[in-house]
Amino acid sequence: MFEEIAGLPMHPLAVHAAVVFVPLLALAALAYGLVPKLRRKVGWVAVLLALVAPASAVVARLSGDAFLQRRGFPREGLIAEHADYGSLTMWVTVALGVLTLALVAFGRRSKAFGGVLTALVAVAAVAAVVLVVLTGDAGARSVWEYQWQ
């Protein structure tokens, strides 16, 4: 299911969605949480991205597993590093999505609760963006530095 799109390997295509949507979710969630004047304009975008970004990270992760199995690459070295970062990225992005939805749904009810949610969103947003960069770097290095035998 997560192997190909129109005969092309799905993983190299799917990762681009995560590379775009995860940082956009981080920005929208931070804008919503930290800039009250933008909440009306950013709220629906944050909710939409809170659904799309985690889904894109999950598809990227699952298609990576399928790609690895189909090609028979060993899960070691740079490929293992990339896969491990991909797993972390997926879980942190799912957490960011859930926290963003909670912030939009419940954050206005209490300043203390909204403040805690905003702080959690900020930590998850920074972590998600850092992990996307690390995952992408490890993936690129696994392609360009892999010692083909």
PDB file of C-alpha atoms in Angstrom:
ATOM      1  CA  MET A   1       0.000   0.000   0.000  1.00  0.00           C
ATOM      2  CA  PHE A   2       2.838   2.432   0.793  1.00  0.00           C
ATOM      3  CA  GLU A   3       5.240   1.258  -1.892  1.00  0.00           C
ATOM      4  CA  GLU A   4       4.506   3.058  -5.164  1.00  0.00           C
ATOM      5  CA  ILE A   5       2.587   5.875  -6.820  1.00  0.00           C
ATOM      6  CA  ALA A   6       2.246   5.517 -10.593  1.00  0.00           C
ATOM      7  CA  GLY A   7       5.201   3.156 -10.663  1.00  0.00           C
ATOM      8  CA  LEU A   8       7.497   5.472  -8.701  1.00  0.00           C
ATOM      9  CA  PRO A   9       8.692   4.722  -5.181  1.00  0.00           C
ATOM     10  CA  MET A  10       6.301   6.458  -2.798  1.00  0.00           C
ATOM     11  CA  HIS A  11       8.830   7.383  -0.106  1.00  0.00           C
ATOM     12  CA  PRO A  12      10.850  10.005  -2.017  1.00  0.00           C
ATOM     13  CA  LEU A  13       7.548  11.595  -3.030  1.00  0.00           C
ATOM     14  CA  ALA A  14       5.851  11.354   0.377  1.00  0.00           C
ATOM     15  CA  VAL A  15       8.682  12.904   2.349  1.00  0.00           C
ATOM     16  CA  HIS A  16       8.196  16.191   0.545  1.00  0.00           C
ATOM     17  CA  ALA A  17       4.718  16.543   2.025  1.00  0.00           C
ATOM     18  CA  ALA A  18       6.127  16.138   5.534  1.00  0.00           C
ATOM     19  CA  VAL A  19       8.980  18.545   4.784  1.00  0.00           C
ATOM     20  CA  VAL A  20       6.401  21.196   3.849  1.00  0.00           C
ATOM     21  CA  PHE A  21       3.490  20.514   6.200  1.00  0.00           C
ATOM     22  CA  VAL A  22       5.341  19.870   9.487  1.00  0.00           C
ATOM     23  CA  PRO A  23       7.125  23.258   9.567  1.00  0.00           C
ATOM     24  CA  LEU A  24       3.906  24.966   8.419  1.00  0.00           C
ATOM     25  CA  LEU A  25       2.066  23.331  11.330  1.00  0.00           C
ATOM     26  CA  ALA A  26       4.796  24.503  13.700  1.00  0.00           C
ATOM     27  CA  LEU A  27       4.468  28.086  12.427  1.00  0.00           C
ATOM     28  CA  ALA A  28       0.668  28.102  12.510  1.00  0.00           C
ATOM     29  CA  ALA A  29       0.549  26.578  15.993  1.00  0.00           C
ATOM     30  CA  LEU A  30       3.098  29.073  17.326  1.00  0.00           C
ATOM     31  CA  ALA A  31       1.281  31.983  15.698  1.00  0.00           C
ATOM     32  CA  TYR A  32      -2.017  30.816  17.197  1.00  0.00           C
ATOM     33  CA  GLY A  33      -0.567  30.335  20.650  1.00  0.00           C
ATOM     34  CA  LEU A  34       1.707  33.366  20.848  1.00  0.00           C
ATOM     35  CA  VAL A  35      -0.109  36.080  18.850  1.00  0.00           C
ATOM     36  CA  PRO A  36      -3.692  36.449  20.102  1.00  0.00           C
ATOM     37  CA  LYS A  37      -4.554  38.968  17.358  1.00  0.00           C
ATOM     38  CA  LEU A  38      -3.937  36.286  14.727  1.00  0.00           C
ATOM     39  CA  ARG A  39      -6.085  33.579  16.301  1.00  0.00           C
ATOM     40  CA  ARG A  40      -9.170  34.251  14.170  1.00  0.00           C
ATOM     41  CA  LYS A  41      -7.166  34.150  10.973  1.00  0.00           C
ATOM     42  CA  VAL A  42      -4.802  31.307  11.871  1.00  0.00           C
ATOM     43  CA  GLY A  43      -7.127  29.006  13.829  1.00  0.00           C
ATOM     44  CA  TRP A  44      -8.657  27.134  10.916  1.00  0.00           C
ATOM     45  CA  VAL A  45      -5.252  26.837   9.221  1.00  0.00           C
ATOM     46  CA  ALA A  46      -3.749  25.435  12.412  1.00  0.00           C
ATOM     47  CA  VAL A  47      -6.564  22.877  12.695  1.00  0.00           C
ATOM     48  CA  LEU A  48      -6.202  21.808   9.069  1.00  0.00           C
ATOM     49  CA  LEU A  49      -2.422  21.488   9.381  1.00  0.00           C
ATOM     50  CA  ALA A  50      -2.816  19.648  12.709  1.00  0.00           C
ATOM     51  CA  LEU A  51      -4.567  16.929  10.702  1.00  0.00           C
ATOM     52  CA  VAL A  52      -2.523  16.993   7.488  1.00  0.00           C
ATOM     53  CA  ALA A  53       1.017  17.286   8.900  1.00  0.00           C
ATOM     54  CA  PRO A  54       0.846  14.227  11.177  1.00  0.00           C
ATOM     55  CA  ALA A  55      -0.779  12.242   8.380  1.00  0.00           C
ATOM     56  CA  SER A  56       2.051  13.217   6.023  1.00  0.00           C
ATOM     57  CA  ALA A  57       4.652  12.209   8.630  1.00  0.00           C
ATOM     58  CA  VAL A  58       2.951   8.843   9.128  1.00  0.00           C
ATOM     59  CA  VAL A  59       2.800   8.195   5.369  1.00  0.00           C
ATOM     60  CA  ALA A  60       6.452   9.198   5.000  1.00  0.00           C
ATOM     61  CA  ARG A  61       7.433   6.803   7.789  1.00  0.00           C
ATOM     62  CA  LEU A  62       5.360   3.871   6.518  1.00  0.00           C
ATOM     63  CA  SER A  63       6.491   4.388   2.931  1.00  0.00           C
ATOM     64  CA  GLY A  64      10.089   4.470   4.166  1.00  0.00           C
ATOM     65  CA  ASP A  65       9.629   1.069   5.789  1.00  0.00           C
ATOM     66  CA  ALA A  66       8.074  -0.284   2.579  1.00  0.00           C
ATOM     67  CA  PHE A  67      10.890   1.218   0.487  1.00  0.00           C
ATOM     68  CA  LEU A  68      13.535  -0.324   2.729  1.00  0.00           C
ATOM     69  CA  GLN A  69      11.924  -3.771   2.602  1.00  0.00           C
ATOM     70  CA  ARG A  70      11.250  -3.733  -1.115  1.00  0.00           C
ATOM     71  CA  ARG A  71      14.759  -2.657  -2.030  1.00  0.00           C
ATOM     72  CA  GLY A  72      16.329  -5.028   0.495  1.00  0.00           C
ATOM     73  CA  PHE A  73      18.579  -2.373   1.998  1.00  0.00           C
ATOM     74  CA  PRO A  74      20.130  -3.262   5.347  1.00  0.00           C
ATOM     75  CA  ARG A  75      18.802  -1.235   8.277  1.00  0.00           C
ATOM     76  CA  GLU A  76      22.180  -0.101   9.480  1.00  0.00           C
ATOM     77  CA  GLY A  77      24.425   2.943   9.454  1.00  0.00           C
ATOM     78  CA  LEU A  78      23.000   6.022   7.775  1.00  0.00           C
ATOM     79  CA  ILE A  79      19.794   4.238   6.793  1.00  0.00           C
ATOM     80  CA  ALA A  80      19.155   3.229  10.406  1.00  0.00           C
ATOM     81  CA  GLU A  81      19.880   6.792  11.553  1.00  0.00           C
ATOM     82  CA  HIS A  82      17.426   8.134   8.975  1.00  0.00           C
ATOM     83  CA  ALA A  83      14.755   5.596   9.959  1.00  0.00           C
ATOM     84  CA  ASP A  84      15.194   6.361  13.662  1.00  0.00           C
ATOM     85  CA  TYR A  85      14.894  10.105  13.071  1.00  0.00           C
ATOM     86  CA  GLY A  86      11.855   9.422  10.875  1.00  0.00           C
ATOM     87  CA  SER A  87      10.148   7.548  13.699  1.00  0.00           C
ATOM     88  CA  LEU A  88      10.852  10.355  16.155  1.00  0.00           C
ATOM     89  CA  THR A  89       9.624  12.924  13.658  1.00  0.00           C
ATOM     90  CA  MET A  90       6.385  11.020  13.174  1.00  0.00           C
ATOM     91  CA  TRP A  91       5.636  10.746  16.904  1.00  0.00           C
ATOM     92  CA  VAL A  92       6.586  14.342  17.718  1.00  0.00           C
ATOM     93  CA  THR A  93       4.475  15.578  14.798  1.00  0.00           C
ATOM     94  CA  VAL A  94       1.497  13.531  15.994  1.00  0.00           C
ATOM     95  CA  ALA A  95       1.970  15.050  19.468  1.00  0.00           C
ATOM     96  CA  LEU A  96       2.213  18.546  17.958  1.00  0.00           C
ATOM     97  CA  GLY A  97      -0.991  17.942  16.017  1.00  0.00           C
ATOM     98  CA  VAL A  98      -2.876  16.779  19.115  1.00  0.00           C
ATOM     99  CA  LEU A  99      -1.526  19.669  21.202  1.00  0.00           C
ATOM    100  CA  THR A 100      -2.460  22.161  18.492  1.00  0.00           C
ATOM    101  CA  LEU A 101      -6.009  20.812  18.309  1.00  0.00           C
ATOM    102  CA  ALA A 102      -6.251  20.997  22.104  1.00  0.00           C
ATOM    103  CA  LEU A 103      -4.919  24.564  22.081  1.00  0.00           C
ATOM    104  CA  VAL A 104      -7.463  25.692  19.506  1.00  0.00           C
ATOM    105  CA  ALA A 105     -10.327  23.835  21.202  1.00  0.00           C
ATOM    106  CA  PHE A 106      -9.580  24.556  24.856  1.00  0.00           C
ATOM    107  CA  GLY A 107      -6.825  27.156  25.050  1.00  0.00           C
ATOM    108  CA  ARG A 108      -9.097  30.189  25.391  1.00  0.00           C
ATOM    109  CA  ARG A 109     -11.051  28.820  28.346  1.00  0.00           C
ATOM    110  CA  SER A 110      -8.338  29.412  30.899  1.00  0.00           C
ATOM    111  CA  LYS A 111      -5.228  31.578  30.759  1.00  0.00           C
ATOM    112  CA  ALA A 112      -3.244  29.088  32.845  1.00  0.00           C
ATOM    113  CA  PHE A 113      -4.389  26.095  30.758  1.00  0.00           C
ATOM    114  CA  GLY A 114      -3.836  28.028  27.531  1.00  0.00           C
ATOM    115  CA  GLY A 115      -0.389  29.053  28.728  1.00  0.00           C
ATOM    116  CA  VAL A 116       0.597  25.483  29.517  1.00  0.00           C
ATOM    117  CA  LEU A 117      -0.718  24.288  26.145  1.00  0.00           C
ATOM    118  CA  THR A 118       1.115  27.090  24.351  1.00  0.00           C
ATOM    119  CA  ALA A 119       4.365  26.156  26.102  1.00  0.00           C
ATOM    120  CA  LEU A 120       3.906  22.495  25.164  1.00  0.00           C
ATOM    121  CA  VAL A 121       3.079  23.461  21.578  1.00  0.00           C
ATOM    122  CA  ALA A 122       6.213  25.623  21.424  1.00  0.00           C
ATOM    123  CA  VAL A 123       8.437  22.777  22.622  1.00  0.00           C
ATOM    124  CA  ALA A 124       6.801  20.284  20.241  1.00  0.00           C
ATOM    125  CA  ALA A 125       6.977  22.752  17.330  1.00  0.00           C
ATOM    126  CA  VAL A 126      10.703  23.363  17.766  1.00  0.00           C
ATOM    127  CA  ALA A 127      11.343  19.637  18.231  1.00  0.00           C
ATOM    128  CA  ALA A 128       9.324  18.751  15.123  1.00  0.00           C
ATOM    129  CA  VAL A 129      11.149  21.229  12.906  1.00  0.00           C
ATOM    130  CA  VAL A 130      14.569  20.169  14.220  1.00  0.00           C
ATOM    131  CA  LEU A 131      13.653  16.513  13.654  1.00  0.00           C
ATOM    132  CA  VAL A 132      12.449  17.174  10.105  1.00  0.00           C
ATOM    133  CA  VAL A 133      15.819  18.754   9.334  1.00  0.00           C
ATOM    134  CA  LEU A 134      17.764  15.930  10.991  1.00  0.00           C
ATOM    135  CA  THR A 135      15.649  13.281   9.254  1.00  0.00           C
ATOM    136  CA  GLY A 136      16.074  14.932   5.872  1.00  0.00           C
ATOM    137  CA  ASP A 137      19.805  15.341   6.384  1.00  0.00           C
ATOM    138  CA  ALA A 138      20.223  11.693   7.398  1.00  0.00           C
ATOM    139  CA  GLY A 139      18.109  10.625   4.413  1.00  0.00           C
ATOM    140  CA  ALA A 140      20.128  12.687   1.981  1.00  0.00           C
ATOM    141  CA  ARG A 141      23.379  11.395   3.423  1.00  0.00           C
ATOM    142  CA  SER A 142      22.090   7.810   3.209  1.00  0.00           C
ATOM    143  CA  VAL A 143      21.512   8.325  -0.518  1.00  0.00           C
ATOM    144  CA  TRP A 144      24.644  10.274  -1.389  1.00  0.00           C
ATOM    145  CA  GLU A 145      27.160   8.710   1.002  1.00  0.00           C
ATOM    146  CA  TYR A 146      25.933   5.109   1.022  1.00  0.00           C
ATOM    147  CA  GLN A 147      28.676   2.694   0.084  1.00  0.00           C
ATOM    148  CA  TRP A 148      27.000   0.652  -2.645  1.00  0.00           C
ATOM    149  CA  GLN A 149      28.478  -2.801  -2.868  1.00  0.00           C
TER     150      GLN A 149
END
